[in-house]
mmCIF file of N, CA, C and O in Angstrom:
data_model
loop_
_atom_site.group_PDB
_atom_site.id
_atom_site.type_symbol
_atom_site.label_atom_id
_atom_site.label_comp_id
_atom_site.label_asym_id
_atom_site.label_seq_id
_atom_site.Cartn_x
_atom_site.Cartn_y
_atom_site.Cartn_z
ATOM 1 N N GLY A 4 -17.353 18.454 -16.082
ATOM 2 C CA GLY A 4 -18.384 18.997 -15.248
ATOM 3 C C GLY A 4 -18.305 20.494 -15.190
ATOM 4 O O GLY A 4 -17.420 21.132 -15.734
ATOM 5 N N VAL A 5 -19.266 21.048 -14.530
ATOM 6 C CA VAL A 5 -19.358 22.493 -14.389
ATOM 7 C C VAL A 5 -18.529 22.919 -13.193
ATOM 8 O O VAL A 5 -18.651 22.370 -12.106
ATOM 9 N N SER A 6 -17.653 23.893 -13.420
ATOM 10 C CA SER A 6 -16.839 24.383 -12.316
ATOM 11 C C SER A 6 -17.135 25.844 -12.009
ATOM 12 O O SER A 6 -16.507 26.439 -11.173
ATOM 13 N N GLY A 7 -18.064 26.413 -12.712
ATOM 14 C CA GLY A 7 -18.459 27.796 -12.476
ATOM 15 C C GLY A 7 -19.596 28.152 -13.412
ATOM 16 O O GLY A 7 -19.877 27.436 -14.373
ATOM 17 N N TYR A 8 -20.265 29.226 -13.124
ATOM 18 C CA TYR A 8 -21.354 29.644 -13.991
ATOM 19 C C TYR A 8 -21.504 31.155 -13.906
ATOM 20 O O TYR A 8 -21.037 31.789 -12.969
ATOM 21 N N LEU A 9 -22.129 31.694 -14.908
ATOM 22 C CA LEU A 9 -22.402 33.128 -14.946
ATOM 23 C C LEU A 9 -23.911 33.317 -14.881
ATOM 24 O O LEU A 9 -24.668 32.551 -15.459
ATOM 25 N N VAL A 10 -24.331 34.342 -14.197
ATOM 26 C CA VAL A 10 -25.747 34.663 -14.083
ATOM 27 C C VAL A 10 -26.029 35.858 -14.978
ATOM 28 O O VAL A 10 -25.266 36.824 -14.986
ATOM 29 N N LYS A 11 -27.109 35.750 -15.747
ATOM 30 C CA LYS A 11 -27.491 36.877 -16.604
ATOM 31 C C LYS A 11 -28.110 37.958 -15.743
ATOM 32 O O LYS A 11 -28.792 37.647 -14.773
ATOM 33 N N PRO A 12 -27.932 39.181 -16.017
ATOM 34 C CA PRO A 12 -27.086 39.713 -17.078
ATOM 35 C C PRO A 12 -25.600 39.545 -16.717
ATOM 36 O O PRO A 12 -25.217 39.634 -15.564
ATOM 37 N N ILE A 13 -24.809 39.257 -17.736
ATOM 38 C CA ILE A 13 -23.377 39.048 -17.522
ATOM 39 C C ILE A 13 -22.708 40.389 -17.279
ATOM 40 O O ILE A 13 -22.839 41.320 -18.076
ATOM 41 N N ILE A 14 -22.013 40.453 -16.186
ATOM 42 C CA ILE A 14 -21.300 41.666 -15.822
ATOM 43 C C ILE A 14 -19.827 41.436 -16.155
ATOM 44 O O ILE A 14 -19.237 40.431 -15.755
ATOM 45 N N GLU A 15 -19.256 42.354 -16.910
ATOM 46 C CA GLU A 15 -17.874 42.200 -17.362
ATOM 47 C C GLU A 15 -16.907 41.951 -16.206
ATOM 48 O O GLU A 15 -15.974 41.158 -16.327
ATOM 49 N N SER A 16 -17.129 42.586 -15.102
ATOM 50 C CA SER A 16 -16.197 42.442 -13.981
ATOM 51 C C SER A 16 -16.213 41.024 -13.408
ATOM 52 O O SER A 16 -15.245 40.597 -12.797
ATOM 53 N N SER A 17 -17.288 40.270 -13.624
ATOM 54 C CA SER A 17 -17.332 38.886 -13.128
ATOM 55 C C SER A 17 -16.858 37.892 -14.182
ATOM 56 O O SER A 17 -16.561 36.738 -13.861
ATOM 57 N N LEU A 18 -16.776 38.318 -15.421
ATOM 58 C CA LEU A 18 -16.373 37.429 -16.507
ATOM 59 C C LEU A 18 -14.912 36.995 -16.382
ATOM 60 O O LEU A 18 -14.601 35.803 -16.472
ATOM 61 N N VAL A 19 -14.010 37.919 -16.149
ATOM 62 C CA VAL A 19 -12.578 37.613 -16.082
ATOM 63 C C VAL A 19 -12.272 36.666 -14.920
ATOM 64 O O VAL A 19 -11.598 35.649 -15.117
ATOM 65 N N PRO A 20 -12.765 36.930 -13.697
ATOM 66 C CA PRO A 20 -12.489 35.985 -12.611
ATOM 67 C C PRO A 20 -13.094 34.596 -12.859
ATOM 68 O O PRO A 20 -12.493 33.583 -12.490
ATOM 69 N N THR A 21 -14.244 34.536 -13.491
ATOM 70 C CA THR A 21 -14.879 33.245 -13.775
ATOM 71 C C THR A 21 -14.057 32.456 -14.783
ATOM 72 O O THR A 21 -13.850 31.250 -14.625
ATOM 73 N N ILE A 22 -13.551 33.125 -15.795
ATOM 74 C CA ILE A 22 -12.697 32.460 -16.793
ATOM 75 C C ILE A 22 -11.398 32.000 -16.138
ATOM 76 O O ILE A 22 -10.931 30.887 -16.375
ATOM 77 N N ALA A 23 -10.827 32.829 -15.288
ATOM 78 C CA ALA A 23 -9.589 32.461 -14.590
ATOM 79 C C ALA A 23 -9.815 31.238 -13.710
ATOM 80 O O ALA A 23 -8.988 30.317 -13.670
ATOM 81 N N MET A 24 -10.952 31.200 -13.020
ATOM 82 C CA MET A 24 -11.251 30.063 -12.163
ATOM 83 C C MET A 24 -11.442 28.794 -13.008
ATOM 84 O O MET A 24 -10.950 27.723 -12.652
ATOM 85 N N ALA A 25 -12.131 28.921 -14.144
ATOM 86 C CA ALA A 25 -12.343 27.755 -15.018
ATOM 87 C C ALA A 25 -11.015 27.239 -15.559
ATOM 88 O O ALA A 25 -10.802 26.024 -15.631
ATOM 89 N N ARG A 26 -10.125 28.135 -15.918
ATOM 90 C CA ARG A 26 -8.805 27.716 -16.414
ATOM 91 C C ARG A 26 -7.994 27.028 -15.319
ATOM 92 O O ARG A 26 -7.326 26.026 -15.562
ATOM 93 N N ALA A 27 -8.075 27.555 -14.107
ATOM 94 C CA ALA A 27 -7.357 26.948 -12.990
ATOM 95 C C ALA A 27 -7.907 25.552 -12.702
ATOM 96 O O ALA A 27 -7.144 24.610 -12.471
ATOM 97 N N LYS A 28 -9.224 25.410 -12.715
ATOM 98 C CA LYS A 28 -9.845 24.095 -12.493
ATOM 99 C C LYS A 28 -9.448 23.117 -13.592
ATOM 100 O O LYS A 28 -9.193 21.945 -13.330
ATOM 101 N N SER A 29 -9.389 23.601 -14.826
ATOM 102 C CA SER A 29 -8.990 22.754 -15.946
ATOM 103 C C SER A 29 -7.548 22.286 -15.778
ATOM 104 O O SER A 29 -7.244 21.109 -15.981
ATOM 105 N N SER A 30 -6.671 23.185 -15.374
ATOM 106 C CA SER A 30 -5.267 22.820 -15.147
ATOM 107 C C SER A 30 -5.149 21.802 -14.019
ATOM 108 O O SER A 30 -4.394 20.831 -14.122
ATOM 109 N N GLU A 31 -5.917 22.008 -12.954
ATOM 110 C CA GLU A 31 -5.899 21.078 -11.837
ATOM 111 C C GLU A 31 -6.398 19.699 -12.275
ATOM 112 O O GLU A 31 -5.814 18.666 -11.910
ATOM 113 N N CYS A 32 -7.449 19.689 -13.064
ATOM 114 C CA CYS A 32 -8.004 18.427 -13.555
ATOM 115 C C CYS A 32 -6.986 17.688 -14.429
ATOM 116 O O CYS A 32 -6.817 16.472 -14.306
ATOM 117 N N GLN A 33 -6.292 18.409 -15.294
ATOM 118 C CA GLN A 33 -5.268 17.798 -16.145
ATOM 119 C C GLN A 33 -4.130 17.234 -15.298
ATOM 120 O O GLN A 33 -3.634 16.139 -15.560
ATOM 121 N N ARG A 34 -3.732 17.964 -14.269
ATOM 122 C CA ARG A 34 -2.665 17.494 -13.375
ATOM 123 C C ARG A 34 -3.100 16.235 -12.638
ATOM 124 O O ARG A 34 -2.340 15.265 -12.533
ATOM 125 N N LEU A 35 -4.337 16.223 -12.173
ATOM 126 C CA LEU A 35 -4.850 15.048 -11.475
ATOM 127 C C LEU A 35 -4.935 13.834 -12.393
ATOM 128 O O LEU A 35 -4.621 12.717 -11.986
ATOM 129 N N LYS A 36 -5.334 14.044 -13.639
ATOM 130 C CA LYS A 36 -5.376 12.934 -14.608
ATOM 131 C C LYS A 36 -3.978 12.376 -14.832
ATOM 132 O O LYS A 36 -3.788 11.161 -14.895
ATOM 133 N N LYS A 37 -2.992 13.256 -14.932
ATOM 134 C CA LYS A 37 -1.608 12.822 -15.113
ATOM 135 C C LYS A 37 -1.132 12.046 -13.890
ATOM 136 O O LYS A 37 -0.463 11.016 -14.018
ATOM 137 N N ASP A 38 -1.488 12.541 -12.696
ATOM 138 C CA ASP A 38 -1.117 11.840 -11.459
ATOM 139 C C ASP A 38 -1.729 10.438 -11.419
ATOM 140 O O ASP A 38 -1.070 9.475 -11.018
ATOM 141 N N VAL A 39 -2.982 10.321 -11.827
ATOM 142 C CA VAL A 39 -3.652 9.017 -11.842
ATOM 143 C C VAL A 39 -2.936 8.078 -12.809
ATOM 144 O O VAL A 39 -2.718 6.899 -12.501
ATOM 145 N N GLN A 40 -2.540 8.577 -13.981
ATOM 146 C CA GLN A 40 -1.816 7.753 -14.943
ATOM 147 C C GLN A 40 -0.482 7.289 -14.366
ATOM 148 O O GLN A 40 -0.095 6.132 -14.528
ATOM 149 N N THR A 41 0.219 8.181 -13.690
ATOM 150 C CA THR A 41 1.509 7.841 -13.090
ATOM 151 C C THR A 41 1.345 6.763 -12.017
ATOM 152 O O THR A 41 2.086 5.775 -11.996
ATOM 153 N N VAL A 42 0.358 6.944 -11.154
ATOM 154 C CA VAL A 42 0.120 5.970 -10.086
ATOM 155 C C VAL A 42 -0.308 4.631 -10.674
ATOM 156 O O VAL A 42 0.132 3.573 -10.227
ATOM 157 N N SER A 43 -1.131 4.676 -11.714
ATOM 158 C CA SER A 43 -1.583 3.446 -12.366
ATOM 159 C C SER A 43 -0.407 2.684 -12.972
ATOM 160 O O SER A 43 -0.302 1.464 -12.823
ATOM 161 N N LYS A 44 0.487 3.409 -13.624
ATOM 162 C CA LYS A 44 1.664 2.766 -14.222
ATOM 163 C C LYS A 44 2.563 2.164 -13.138
ATOM 164 O O LYS A 44 3.063 1.045 -13.291
ATOM 165 N N ARG A 45 2.727 2.888 -12.041
ATOM 166 C CA ARG A 45 3.546 2.359 -10.937
ATOM 167 C C ARG A 45 2.936 1.087 -10.374
ATOM 168 O O ARG A 45 3.652 0.137 -10.051
ATOM 169 N N LEU A 46 1.615 1.078 -10.256
ATOM 170 C CA LEU A 46 0.935 -0.108 -9.748
ATOM 171 C C LEU A 46 1.118 -1.284 -10.706
ATOM 172 O O LEU A 46 1.410 -2.403 -10.275
ATOM 173 N N GLN A 47 0.991 -1.037 -12.003
ATOM 174 C CA GLN A 47 1.197 -2.100 -12.991
ATOM 175 C C GLN A 47 2.624 -2.635 -12.908
ATOM 176 O O GLN A 47 2.840 -3.849 -12.958
ATOM 177 N N ASN A 48 3.583 -1.728 -12.786
ATOM 178 C CA ASN A 48 4.984 -2.147 -12.657
ATOM 179 C C ASN A 48 5.196 -2.967 -11.394
ATOM 180 O O ASN A 48 5.910 -3.971 -11.398
ATOM 181 N N ARG A 49 4.560 -2.542 -10.310
ATOM 182 C CA ARG A 49 4.705 -3.250 -9.036
ATOM 183 C C ARG A 49 4.148 -4.663 -9.145
ATOM 184 O O ARG A 49 4.728 -5.614 -8.611
ATOM 185 N N ILE A 50 3.037 -4.810 -9.851
ATOM 186 C CA ILE A 50 2.432 -6.138 -10.049
ATOM 187 C C ILE A 50 3.388 -7.042 -10.817
ATOM 188 O O ILE A 50 3.602 -8.197 -10.452
ATOM 189 N N VAL A 51 4.012 -6.503 -11.864
ATOM 190 C CA VAL A 51 4.966 -7.276 -12.661
ATOM 191 C C VAL A 51 6.169 -7.670 -11.805
ATOM 192 O O VAL A 51 6.625 -8.817 -11.845
ATOM 193 N N ILE A 52 6.654 -6.727 -11.013
ATOM 194 C CA ILE A 52 7.812 -7.009 -10.155
ATOM 195 C C ILE A 52 7.473 -8.111 -9.150
ATOM 196 O O ILE A 52 8.268 -9.038 -8.942
ATOM 197 N N GLU A 53 6.307 -8.021 -8.536
ATOM 198 C CA GLU A 53 5.911 -9.030 -7.543
ATOM 199 C C GLU A 53 5.778 -10.413 -8.181
ATOM 200 O O GLU A 53 6.182 -11.414 -7.593
ATOM 201 N N LYS A 54 5.222 -10.474 -9.401
ATOM 202 C CA LYS A 54 5.093 -11.761 -10.098
ATOM 203 C C LYS A 54 6.474 -12.325 -10.430
ATOM 204 O O LYS A 54 6.731 -13.520 -10.233
ATOM 205 N N ALA A 55 7.360 -11.466 -10.934
ATOM 206 C CA ALA A 55 8.711 -11.912 -11.282
ATOM 207 C C ALA A 55 9.458 -12.379 -10.033
ATOM 208 O O ALA A 55 10.151 -13.404 -10.052
ATOM 209 N N LYS A 56 9.287 -11.639 -8.958
ATOM 210 C CA LYS A 56 9.945 -12.007 -7.698
ATOM 211 C C LYS A 56 9.431 -13.367 -7.219
ATOM 212 O O LYS A 56 10.220 -14.224 -6.800
ATOM 213 N N GLY A 57 8.122 -13.575 -7.315
ATOM 214 C CA GLY A 57 7.545 -14.853 -6.915
ATOM 215 C C GLY A 57 8.067 -16.006 -7.754
ATOM 216 O O GLY A 57 8.376 -17.085 -7.228
ATOM 217 N N CYS A 58 8.183 -15.794 -9.054
ATOM 218 C CA CYS A 58 8.719 -16.838 -9.940
ATOM 219 C C CYS A 58 10.164 -17.167 -9.578
ATOM 220 O O CYS A 58 10.540 -18.340 -9.525
ATOM 221 N N LEU A 59 10.964 -16.125 -9.347
ATOM 222 C CA LEU A 59 12.358 -16.349 -8.963
ATOM 223 C C LEU A 59 12.457 -17.111 -7.651
ATOM 224 O O LEU A 59 13.260 -18.043 -7.523
ATOM 225 N N MET A 60 11.643 -16.726 -6.684
ATOM 226 C CA MET A 60 11.681 -17.391 -5.382
ATOM 227 C C MET A 60 11.342 -18.874 -5.524
ATOM 228 O O MET A 60 11.988 -19.727 -4.920
ATOM 229 N N GLU A 61 10.356 -19.156 -6.360
ATOM 230 C CA GLU A 61 9.920 -20.544 -6.533
ATOM 231 C C GLU A 61 10.908 -21.352 -7.359
ATOM 232 O O GLU A 61 11.308 -22.442 -6.972
ATOM 233 N N GLN A 62 11.305 -20.812 -8.504
ATOM 234 C CA GLN A 62 12.151 -21.574 -9.421
ATOM 235 C C GLN A 62 13.595 -21.701 -8.940
ATOM 236 O O GLN A 62 14.227 -22.731 -9.125
ATOM 237 N N ALA A 63 14.118 -20.639 -8.338
ATOM 238 C CA ALA A 63 15.516 -20.668 -7.893
ATOM 239 C C ALA A 63 15.621 -21.020 -6.414
ATOM 240 O O ALA A 63 16.729 -21.102 -5.883
ATOM 241 N N ASN A 64 14.473 -21.166 -5.783
ATOM 242 C CA ASN A 64 14.427 -21.512 -4.371
ATOM 243 C C ASN A 64 15.265 -20.538 -3.535
ATOM 244 O O ASN A 64 16.147 -20.930 -2.771
ATOM 245 N N ILE A 65 14.973 -19.236 -3.750
ATOM 246 C CA ILE A 65 15.693 -18.198 -3.008
ATOM 247 C C ILE A 65 14.691 -17.382 -2.194
ATOM 248 O O ILE A 65 13.494 -17.392 -2.459
ATOM 249 N N GLU A 66 15.205 -16.662 -1.220
ATOM 250 C CA GLU A 66 14.340 -15.857 -0.370
ATOM 251 C C GLU A 66 13.941 -14.561 -1.079
ATOM 252 O O GLU A 66 14.551 -14.165 -2.076
ATOM 253 N N GLU A 67 12.934 -13.912 -0.547
ATOM 254 C CA GLU A 67 12.352 -12.728 -1.177
ATOM 255 C C GLU A 67 13.361 -11.608 -1.406
ATOM 256 O O GLU A 67 13.416 -11.026 -2.487
ATOM 257 N N LYS A 68 14.161 -11.299 -0.408
ATOM 258 C CA LYS A 68 15.131 -10.209 -0.552
ATOM 259 C C LYS A 68 16.129 -10.490 -1.666
ATOM 260 O O LYS A 68 16.456 -9.590 -2.453
ATOM 261 N N LYS A 69 16.609 -11.729 -1.773
ATOM 262 C CA LYS A 69 17.560 -12.071 -2.837
ATOM 263 C C LYS A 69 16.901 -11.942 -4.211
ATOM 264 O O LYS A 69 17.526 -11.466 -5.159
ATOM 265 N N ALA A 70 15.656 -12.367 -4.311
ATOM 266 C CA ALA A 70 14.938 -12.257 -5.584
ATOM 267 C C ALA A 70 14.770 -10.786 -5.962
ATOM 268 O O ALA A 70 15.009 -10.390 -7.108
ATOM 269 N N TYR A 71 14.384 -9.963 -4.997
ATOM 270 C CA TYR A 71 14.211 -8.533 -5.251
ATOM 271 C C TYR A 71 15.536 -7.886 -5.643
ATOM 272 O O TYR A 71 15.603 -7.106 -6.591
ATOM 273 N N ASP A 72 16.591 -8.198 -4.902
ATOM 274 C CA ASP A 72 17.911 -7.640 -5.210
ATOM 275 C C ASP A 72 18.364 -8.031 -6.607
ATOM 276 O O ASP A 72 18.944 -7.218 -7.338
ATOM 277 N N TYR A 73 18.095 -9.273 -6.995
ATOM 278 C CA TYR A 73 18.464 -9.730 -8.334
ATOM 279 C C TYR A 73 17.696 -8.940 -9.399
ATOM 280 O O TYR A 73 18.290 -8.474 -10.378
ATOM 281 N N LEU A 74 16.405 -8.790 -9.209
ATOM 282 C CA LEU A 74 15.602 -8.021 -10.172
ATOM 283 C C LEU A 74 16.079 -6.578 -10.250
ATOM 284 O O LEU A 74 16.155 -5.991 -11.334
ATOM 285 N N LYS A 75 16.398 -6.002 -9.110
ATOM 286 C CA LYS A 75 16.899 -4.634 -9.063
ATOM 287 C C LYS A 75 18.212 -4.526 -9.842
ATOM 288 O O LYS A 75 18.407 -3.597 -10.628
ATOM 289 N N GLN A 76 19.084 -5.495 -9.651
ATOM 290 C CA GLN A 76 20.382 -5.499 -10.325
ATOM 291 C C GLN A 76 20.221 -5.598 -11.840
ATOM 292 O O GLN A 76 20.828 -4.825 -12.572
ATOM 293 N N ILE A 77 19.405 -6.532 -12.301
ATOM 294 C CA ILE A 77 19.278 -6.682 -13.760
ATOM 295 C C ILE A 77 18.516 -5.520 -14.388
ATOM 296 O O ILE A 77 18.746 -5.182 -15.541
ATOM 297 N N SER A 78 17.640 -4.867 -13.608
ATOM 298 C CA SER A 78 16.931 -3.708 -14.162
ATOM 299 C C SER A 78 17.886 -2.541 -14.377
ATOM 300 O O SER A 78 17.726 -1.760 -15.310
ATOM 301 N N GLN A 79 18.889 -2.428 -13.524
ATOM 302 C CA GLN A 79 19.872 -1.349 -13.655
ATOM 303 C C GLN A 79 20.789 -1.576 -14.845
ATOM 304 O O GLN A 79 21.304 -0.624 -15.420
ATOM 305 N N VAL A 80 20.979 -2.818 -15.215
ATOM 306 C CA VAL A 80 21.829 -3.146 -16.360
ATOM 307 C C VAL A 80 21.052 -2.976 -17.662
ATOM 308 O O VAL A 80 21.630 -2.744 -18.711
ATOM 309 N N GLY A 81 19.720 -3.083 -17.590
ATOM 310 C CA GLY A 81 18.898 -2.877 -18.769
ATOM 311 C C GLY A 81 18.267 -4.129 -19.326
ATOM 312 O O GLY A 81 17.590 -4.096 -20.337
ATOM 313 N N TYR A 82 18.478 -5.283 -18.688
ATOM 314 C CA TYR A 82 17.914 -6.515 -19.203
ATOM 315 C C TYR A 82 16.393 -6.535 -19.145
ATOM 316 O O TYR A 82 15.740 -7.075 -20.023
ATOM 317 N N VAL A 83 15.812 -5.929 -18.137
ATOM 318 C CA VAL A 83 14.363 -5.965 -17.956
ATOM 319 C C VAL A 83 13.648 -5.280 -19.103
ATOM 320 O O VAL A 83 12.660 -5.783 -19.617
ATOM 321 N N ASP A 84 14.145 -4.132 -19.546
ATOM 322 C CA ASP A 84 13.521 -3.428 -20.661
ATOM 323 C C ASP A 84 13.484 -4.298 -21.907
ATOM 324 O O ASP A 84 12.518 -4.302 -22.655
ATOM 325 N N ASN A 85 14.562 -5.023 -22.140
ATOM 326 C CA ASN A 85 14.618 -5.896 -23.308
ATOM 327 C C ASN A 85 13.648 -7.063 -23.183
ATOM 328 O O ASN A 85 13.071 -7.518 -24.179
ATOM 329 N N LEU A 86 13.450 -7.560 -21.980
ATOM 330 C CA LEU A 86 12.537 -8.680 -21.778
ATOM 331 C C LEU A 86 11.074 -8.270 -21.887
ATOM 332 O O LEU A 86 10.259 -8.957 -22.443
ATOM 333 N N ILE A 87 10.748 -7.100 -21.322
ATOM 334 C CA ILE A 87 9.355 -6.648 -21.283
ATOM 335 C C ILE A 87 8.959 -5.990 -22.594
ATOM 336 O O ILE A 87 7.915 -6.278 -23.131
ATOM 337 N N GLY A 88 9.751 -5.074 -23.078
ATOM 338 C CA GLY A 88 9.331 -4.285 -24.240
ATOM 339 C C GLY A 88 10.064 -4.687 -25.444
ATOM 340 O O GLY A 88 9.875 -4.408 -26.534
#
């Protein structure tokens, strides 16, 4: 989208601040896109964790905290990475 504009006739003194503002907006937009990707990945991971926790609770007949603690423990050892990826 448009984050700034110049009015003709273009005055040199307004050109530099307008370019600086456009660059700042572009940097902010890139940062926000990265933040959205990070949050999206965290949400996807959370969904996987909740599903795995539910399966453990059902199959092993254990309570939620024990299932979560077990998943946390095996993730620290590295088993989860091997299972998922």
